[in-house]
Coordinates of C-alpha atoms in Angstrom, one line a residue:
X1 CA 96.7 29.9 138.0
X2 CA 96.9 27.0 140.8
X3 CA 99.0 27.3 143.5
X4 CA 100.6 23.8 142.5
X5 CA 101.2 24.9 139.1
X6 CA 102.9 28.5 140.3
X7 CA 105.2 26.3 142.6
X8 CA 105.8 23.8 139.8
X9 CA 107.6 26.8 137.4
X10 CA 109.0 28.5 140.2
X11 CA 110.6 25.7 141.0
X12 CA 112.2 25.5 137.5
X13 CA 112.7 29.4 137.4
X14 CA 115.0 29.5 140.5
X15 CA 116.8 26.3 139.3
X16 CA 118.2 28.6 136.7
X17 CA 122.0 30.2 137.1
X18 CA 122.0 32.3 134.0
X19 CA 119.6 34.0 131.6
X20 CA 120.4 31.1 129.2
X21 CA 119.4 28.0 131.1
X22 CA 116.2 30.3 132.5
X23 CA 115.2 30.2 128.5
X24 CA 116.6 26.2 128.2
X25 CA 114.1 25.7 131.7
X26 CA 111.6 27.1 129.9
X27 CA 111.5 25.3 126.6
X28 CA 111.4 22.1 129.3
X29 CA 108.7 23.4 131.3
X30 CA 106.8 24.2 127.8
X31 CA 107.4 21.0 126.3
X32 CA 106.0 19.3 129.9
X33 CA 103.0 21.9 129.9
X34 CA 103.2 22.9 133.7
X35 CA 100.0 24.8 133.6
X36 CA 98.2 21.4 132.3
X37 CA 95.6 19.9 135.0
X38 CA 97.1 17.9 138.2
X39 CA 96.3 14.5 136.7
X40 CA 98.2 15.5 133.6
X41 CA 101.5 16.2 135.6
X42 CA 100.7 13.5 137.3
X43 CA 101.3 11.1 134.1
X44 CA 104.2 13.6 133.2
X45 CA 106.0 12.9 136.6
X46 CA 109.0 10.4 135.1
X47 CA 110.0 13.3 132.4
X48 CA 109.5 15.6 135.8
X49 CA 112.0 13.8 138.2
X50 CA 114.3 13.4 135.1
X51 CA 114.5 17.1 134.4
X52 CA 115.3 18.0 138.4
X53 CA 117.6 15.2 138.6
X54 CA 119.4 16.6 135.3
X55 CA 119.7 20.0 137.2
X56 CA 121.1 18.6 140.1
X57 CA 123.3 15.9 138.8
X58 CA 123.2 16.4 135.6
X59 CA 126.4 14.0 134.7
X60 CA 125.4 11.2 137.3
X61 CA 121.8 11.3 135.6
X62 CA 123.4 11.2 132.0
X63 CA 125.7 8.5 133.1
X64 CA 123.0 5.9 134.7
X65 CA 120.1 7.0 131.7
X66 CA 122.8 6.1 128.9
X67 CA 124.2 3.2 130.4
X68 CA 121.1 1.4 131.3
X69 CA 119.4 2.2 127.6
X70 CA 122.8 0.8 126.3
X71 CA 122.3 -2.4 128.4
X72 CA 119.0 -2.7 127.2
X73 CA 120.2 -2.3 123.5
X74 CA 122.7 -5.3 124.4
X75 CA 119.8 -7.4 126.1
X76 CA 117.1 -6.8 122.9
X77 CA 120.2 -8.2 120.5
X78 CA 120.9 -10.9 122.5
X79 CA 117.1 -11.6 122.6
X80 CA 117.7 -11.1 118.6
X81 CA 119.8 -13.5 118.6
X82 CA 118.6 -16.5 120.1
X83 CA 115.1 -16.0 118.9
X84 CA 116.4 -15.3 114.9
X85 CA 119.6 -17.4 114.9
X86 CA 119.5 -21.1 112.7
X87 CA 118.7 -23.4 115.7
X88 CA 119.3 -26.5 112.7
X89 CA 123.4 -24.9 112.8
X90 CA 124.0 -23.3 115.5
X91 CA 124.0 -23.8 119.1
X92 CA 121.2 -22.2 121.1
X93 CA 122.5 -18.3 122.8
X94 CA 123.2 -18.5 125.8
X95 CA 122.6 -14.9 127.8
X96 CA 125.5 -13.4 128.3
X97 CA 125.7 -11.6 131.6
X98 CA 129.1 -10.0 131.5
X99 CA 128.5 -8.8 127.6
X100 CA 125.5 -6.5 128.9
X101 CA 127.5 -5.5 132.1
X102 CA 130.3 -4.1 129.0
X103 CA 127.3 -2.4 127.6
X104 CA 126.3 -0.4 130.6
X105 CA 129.9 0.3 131.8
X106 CA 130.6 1.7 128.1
X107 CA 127.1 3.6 128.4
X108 CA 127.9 5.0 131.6
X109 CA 131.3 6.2 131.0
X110 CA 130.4 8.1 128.1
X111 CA 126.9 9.7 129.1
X112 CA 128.7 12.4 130.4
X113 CA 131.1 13.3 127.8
X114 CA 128.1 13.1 125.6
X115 CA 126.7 15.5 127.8
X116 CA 129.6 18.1 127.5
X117 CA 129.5 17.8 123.6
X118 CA 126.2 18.5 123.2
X119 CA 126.5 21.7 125.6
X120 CA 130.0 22.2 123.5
X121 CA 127.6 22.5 120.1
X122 CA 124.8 24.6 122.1
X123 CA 127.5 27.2 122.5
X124 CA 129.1 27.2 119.5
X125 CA 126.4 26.7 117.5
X126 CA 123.1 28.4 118.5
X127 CA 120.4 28.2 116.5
X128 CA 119.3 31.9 116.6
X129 CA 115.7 32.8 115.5
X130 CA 115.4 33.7 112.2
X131 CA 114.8 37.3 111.8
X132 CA 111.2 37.9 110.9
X133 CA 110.2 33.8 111.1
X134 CA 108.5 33.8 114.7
X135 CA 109.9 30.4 116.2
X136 CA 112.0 29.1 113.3
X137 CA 115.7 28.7 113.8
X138 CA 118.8 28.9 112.2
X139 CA 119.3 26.1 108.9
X140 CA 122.6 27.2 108.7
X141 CA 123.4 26.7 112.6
X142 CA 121.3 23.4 112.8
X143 CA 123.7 22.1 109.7
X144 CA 126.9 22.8 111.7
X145 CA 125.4 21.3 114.2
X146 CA 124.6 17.8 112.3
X147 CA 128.0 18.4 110.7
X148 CA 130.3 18.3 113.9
X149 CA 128.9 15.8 115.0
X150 CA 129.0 13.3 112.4
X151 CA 132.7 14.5 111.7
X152 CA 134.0 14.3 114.7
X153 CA 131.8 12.2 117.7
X154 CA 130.8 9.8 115.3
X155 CA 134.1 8.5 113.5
X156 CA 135.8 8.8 117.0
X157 CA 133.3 7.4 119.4
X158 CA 132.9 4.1 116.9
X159 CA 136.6 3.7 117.3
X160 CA 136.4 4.1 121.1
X161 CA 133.4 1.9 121.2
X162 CA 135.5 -1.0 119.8
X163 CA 138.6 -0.5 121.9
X164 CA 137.0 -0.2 125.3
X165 CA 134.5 -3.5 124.1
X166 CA 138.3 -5.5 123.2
X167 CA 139.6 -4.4 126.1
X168 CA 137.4 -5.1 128.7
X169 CA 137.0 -9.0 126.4
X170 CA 140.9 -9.0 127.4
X171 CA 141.4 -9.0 123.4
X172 CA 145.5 -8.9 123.1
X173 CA 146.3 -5.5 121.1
X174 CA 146.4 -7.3 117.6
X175 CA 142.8 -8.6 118.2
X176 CA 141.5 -5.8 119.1
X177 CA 143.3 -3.9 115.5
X178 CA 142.2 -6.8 113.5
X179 CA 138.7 -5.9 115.0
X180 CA 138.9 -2.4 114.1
X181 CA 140.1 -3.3 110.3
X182 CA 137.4 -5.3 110.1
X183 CA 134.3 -3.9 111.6
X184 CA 134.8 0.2 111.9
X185 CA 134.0 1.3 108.2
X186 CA 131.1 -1.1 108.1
X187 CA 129.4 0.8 110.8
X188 CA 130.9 4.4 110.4
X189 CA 128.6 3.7 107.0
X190 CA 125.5 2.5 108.9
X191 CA 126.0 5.6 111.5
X192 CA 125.8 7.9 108.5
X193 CA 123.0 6.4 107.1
X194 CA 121.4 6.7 110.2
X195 CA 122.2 9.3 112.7
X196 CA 122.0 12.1 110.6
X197 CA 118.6 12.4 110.3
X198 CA 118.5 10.9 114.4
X199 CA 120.3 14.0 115.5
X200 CA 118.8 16.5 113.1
X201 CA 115.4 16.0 115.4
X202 CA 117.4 15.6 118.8
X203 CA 119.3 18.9 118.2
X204 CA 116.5 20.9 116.9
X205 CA 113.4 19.7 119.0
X206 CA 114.5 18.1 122.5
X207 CA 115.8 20.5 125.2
X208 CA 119.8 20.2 126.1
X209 CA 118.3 17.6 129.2
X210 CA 116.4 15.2 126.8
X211 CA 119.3 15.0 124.3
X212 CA 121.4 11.7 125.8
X213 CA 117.9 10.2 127.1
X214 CA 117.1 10.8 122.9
X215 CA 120.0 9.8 121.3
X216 CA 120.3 6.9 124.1
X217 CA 116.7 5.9 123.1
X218 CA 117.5 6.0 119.3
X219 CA 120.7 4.0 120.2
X220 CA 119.1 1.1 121.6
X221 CA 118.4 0.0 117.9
X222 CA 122.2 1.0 117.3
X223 CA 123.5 -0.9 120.5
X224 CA 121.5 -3.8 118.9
X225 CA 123.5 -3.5 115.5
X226 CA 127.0 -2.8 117.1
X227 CA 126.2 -5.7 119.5
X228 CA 125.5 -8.5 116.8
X229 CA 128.4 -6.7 114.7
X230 CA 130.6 -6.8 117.7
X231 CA 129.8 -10.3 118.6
X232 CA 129.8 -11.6 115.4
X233 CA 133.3 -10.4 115.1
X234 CA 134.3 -11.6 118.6
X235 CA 133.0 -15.3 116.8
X236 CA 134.9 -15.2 114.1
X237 CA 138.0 -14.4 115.9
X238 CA 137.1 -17.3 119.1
X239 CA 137.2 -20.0 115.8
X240 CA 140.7 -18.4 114.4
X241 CA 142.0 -18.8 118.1
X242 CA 140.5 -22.3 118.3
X243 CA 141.8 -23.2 114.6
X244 CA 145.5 -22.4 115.1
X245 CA 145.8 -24.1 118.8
X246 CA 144.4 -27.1 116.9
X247 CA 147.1 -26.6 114.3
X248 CA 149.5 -26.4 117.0
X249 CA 149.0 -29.2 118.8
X250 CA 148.7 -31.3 115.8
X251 CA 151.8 -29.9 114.6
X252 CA 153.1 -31.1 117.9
X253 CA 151.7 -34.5 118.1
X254 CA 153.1 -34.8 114.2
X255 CA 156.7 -34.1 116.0
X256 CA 156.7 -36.5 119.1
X257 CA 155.5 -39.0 116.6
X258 CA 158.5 -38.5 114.2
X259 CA 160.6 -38.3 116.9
X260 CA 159.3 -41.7 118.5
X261 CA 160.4 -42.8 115.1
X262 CA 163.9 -41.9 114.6
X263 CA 166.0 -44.4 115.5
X264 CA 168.4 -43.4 118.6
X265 CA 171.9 -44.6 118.6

């Protein structure tokens, strides 16, 4: 063996503070082939400085890989947008700086709770070899797995998704239910015909560090949903807003013009 390639696992190997991320360590350093040839590693070296950055700040590196894949979710639907919307009826997109900068905020706040759940279902639910199947896993494990997740981070990150989007739009709190009545079951339905299958690969192939940087991937197609959804939405309630202070002032106007006509003694 090369000397580069000893240092290259050792380095990995003495990263390790238990027995359990020394076997985690070494599913990476499998999956990145460390005793491949130099120019190999070479072409590996982002997926390289992403693992060591993981290990050393692991929630700052969750934080900054899921909000900028979130931002880039938000810049491909905007893209959408102006390249598939009716030019002949609507007005051309403009981009929308500060709807991307929401994006990334809302990515990089929740990288690394993400982070902790996914370490949350490592322990709780570990997909033990089966006894007698040389590298298969648990079914029954990988299920729960799938299952909690769906249950619980999916129904409840949706709902924080939309709250943190109305409230950093300055939505008043009965815009921001009305968008919750009207958009969250429409995509809790898309999520579950979707991530399912999404995180049944994630939590059974892709070490506990390529997880986020794997669901964040996936999501940029799902950013690109819940961004049209969410603007969409944000549309329709701009025109409500617009329709009733019409109303209003026409209402108004109706009343200095009655008054004008009353005679005054």
């Amino acid at each position: 063996m090369r000397h580069w390639e000893r240092t290259g696992q050792a380095k990995i190997a003495l990263k390790a503070k238990s027995e359990d991320e020394l076997l985690e360590l070494e599913a990476i350093a499998k999956s990145l082939n460390l005793s491949g040839t130099h120019k190999s590693l070479r072409a590996r070296a982002p997926c390289l400085a992403l693992v060591q950055s993981f290990e050393t700040h692991p929630y700052r590196t969750l934080a900054v890989t899921n909000g900028s894949l979130n931002a880039l979710g938000d810049i491909v639907a905007q893209a959408s947008q102006s390249i598939l919307g009716d030019k002949a009826i609507e007005e051309p997109h403009r981009y929308d700086l500060a709807r991307t900068a929401r994006f990334f905020c809302f990515g990089f706040a929740l990288g690394p709770f993400i982070g902790k759940w996914n370490s949350f279902l490592e322990r709780r639910f570990p997909l033990r070899a089966v006894a007698g199947g040389a590298g298969k896993v648990s079914t029954r494990a990988l299920s729960k797995r799938v299952a909690m997740d769906q249950l619980v981070m999916a129904p409840a990150g949706i709902a924080v998704f939309i709250g943190s989007m109305g409230i950093m739009e300055g939505r008043s709190p009965a815009q921001i239910q009305q968008k919750v009545g009207d958009i969250y079951l429409p995509a809790l339905t898309a999520n579950w015909k979707v991530w399912p299958i999404a995180q049944l690969i994630n939590f059974r192939y892709m070490p506990l560090a390529y997880r986020v940087p794997f669901q964040s991937t996936c999501g940029v197609f799902w950013t690109l949903y819940l961004s049209i959804l969410n603007a969409k939405e944000d549309e329709k309630q701009d025109h409500a807003t617009e329709a009733r202070r019409a109303t209003l002032a026409h209402e108004k106007v109706m009343r200095l013009t009655l008054d004008s006509k009353i005679p005054h003694p």
